[in-house]
Amino acid sequence: MPQAGTLAQYVDYARAATEAGVHELFVDFGQTPATLAQRVDLAGRFMEGVRHG
């Protein structure tokens, strides 16, 4: 995954990786300067974006 970018860019990158055959990605939302609740929300929005485009 890129070291910096918007949530939409991360989603696009992950979708492209899965379309290329990647079966597993690791994204460490714990490195994001945010509260736990904000990181959980961000992770949820990331997963929904990857699932539904």
PDB file of C-alpha atoms in Angstrom:
ATOM      1  CA  MET A   1       0.000   0.000   0.000  1.00  0.00           C
ATOM      2  CA  PRO A   2       1.179   3.563  -0.575  1.00  0.00           C
ATOM      3  CA  GLN A   3       2.514   5.387   2.495  1.00  0.00           C
ATOM      4  CA  ALA A   4       0.192   8.378   2.012  1.00  0.00           C
ATOM      5  CA  GLY A   5      -3.031   9.158   0.218  1.00  0.00           C
ATOM      6  CA  THR A   6      -6.737   9.692   0.554  1.00  0.00           C
ATOM      7  CA  LEU A   7      -9.171   6.986   1.574  1.00  0.00           C
ATOM      8  CA  ALA A   8     -10.453   6.869  -2.018  1.00  0.00           C
ATOM      9  CA  GLN A   9      -6.894   6.332  -3.294  1.00  0.00           C
ATOM     10  CA  TYR A  10      -6.356   3.487  -0.821  1.00  0.00           C
ATOM     11  CA  VAL A  11      -9.643   1.911  -1.905  1.00  0.00           C
ATOM     12  CA  ASP A  12      -8.676   2.193  -5.584  1.00  0.00           C
ATOM     13  CA  TYR A  13      -5.273   0.672  -4.872  1.00  0.00           C
ATOM     14  CA  ALA A  14      -6.780  -2.229  -2.927  1.00  0.00           C
ATOM     15  CA  ARG A  15      -9.407  -2.895  -5.603  1.00  0.00           C
ATOM     16  CA  ALA A  16      -6.725  -2.901  -8.317  1.00  0.00           C
ATOM     17  CA  ALA A  17      -4.615  -5.282  -6.240  1.00  0.00           C
ATOM     18  CA  THR A  18      -7.499  -7.713  -5.747  1.00  0.00           C
ATOM     19  CA  GLU A  19      -8.332  -7.587  -9.448  1.00  0.00           C
ATOM     20  CA  ALA A  20      -4.681  -8.454 -10.127  1.00  0.00           C
ATOM     21  CA  GLY A  21      -4.988 -11.559  -7.951  1.00  0.00           C
ATOM     22  CA  VAL A  22      -3.754 -10.363  -4.553  1.00  0.00           C
ATOM     23  CA  HIS A  23      -5.563 -12.322  -1.841  1.00  0.00           C
ATOM     24  CA  GLU A  24      -4.478 -10.396   1.244  1.00  0.00           C
ATOM     25  CA  LEU A  25      -3.564  -6.795   2.088  1.00  0.00           C
ATOM     26  CA  PHE A  26      -2.474  -5.363   5.416  1.00  0.00           C
ATOM     27  CA  VAL A  27      -3.469  -1.812   6.281  1.00  0.00           C
ATOM     28  CA  ASP A  28      -2.367  -0.479   9.666  1.00  0.00           C
ATOM     29  CA  PHE A  29      -4.975   2.103  10.620  1.00  0.00           C
ATOM     30  CA  GLY A  30      -3.294   2.234  14.037  1.00  0.00           C
ATOM     31  CA  GLN A  31      -0.653   4.489  12.498  1.00  0.00           C
ATOM     32  CA  THR A  32      -3.312   7.092  11.686  1.00  0.00           C
ATOM     33  CA  PRO A  33      -3.292  10.090  14.063  1.00  0.00           C
ATOM     34  CA  ALA A  34      -6.917   9.669  15.153  1.00  0.00           C
ATOM     35  CA  THR A  35      -8.969   8.342  18.034  1.00  0.00           C
ATOM     36  CA  LEU A  36      -9.824   4.664  18.220  1.00  0.00           C
ATOM     37  CA  ALA A  37     -13.410   5.390  17.167  1.00  0.00           C
ATOM     38  CA  GLN A  38     -12.188   7.385  14.169  1.00  0.00           C
ATOM     39  CA  ARG A  39      -9.810   4.585  13.137  1.00  0.00           C
ATOM     40  CA  VAL A  40     -12.606   2.005  13.418  1.00  0.00           C
ATOM     41  CA  ASP A  41     -14.840   4.229  11.272  1.00  0.00           C
ATOM     42  CA  LEU A  42     -12.046   4.717   8.723  1.00  0.00           C
ATOM     43  CA  ALA A  43     -11.390   0.972   8.548  1.00  0.00           C
ATOM     44  CA  GLY A  44     -15.096   0.289   8.060  1.00  0.00           C
ATOM     45  CA  ARG A  45     -15.376   2.842   5.271  1.00  0.00           C
ATOM     46  CA  PHE A  46     -12.247   1.364   3.643  1.00  0.00           C
ATOM     47  CA  MET A  47     -13.686  -2.161   3.714  1.00  0.00           C
ATOM     48  CA  GLU A  48     -17.043  -0.991   2.345  1.00  0.00           C
ATOM     49  CA  GLY A  49     -15.280   0.918  -0.415  1.00  0.00           C
ATOM     50  CA  VAL A  50     -13.263  -2.128  -1.421  1.00  0.00           C
ATOM     51  CA  ARG A  51     -16.327  -4.381  -1.357  1.00  0.00           C
ATOM     52  CA  HIS A  52     -18.686  -2.076  -3.215  1.00  0.00           C
ATOM     53  CA  GLY A  53     -16.468   0.283  -5.177  1.00  0.00           C
TER      54      GLY A  53
END
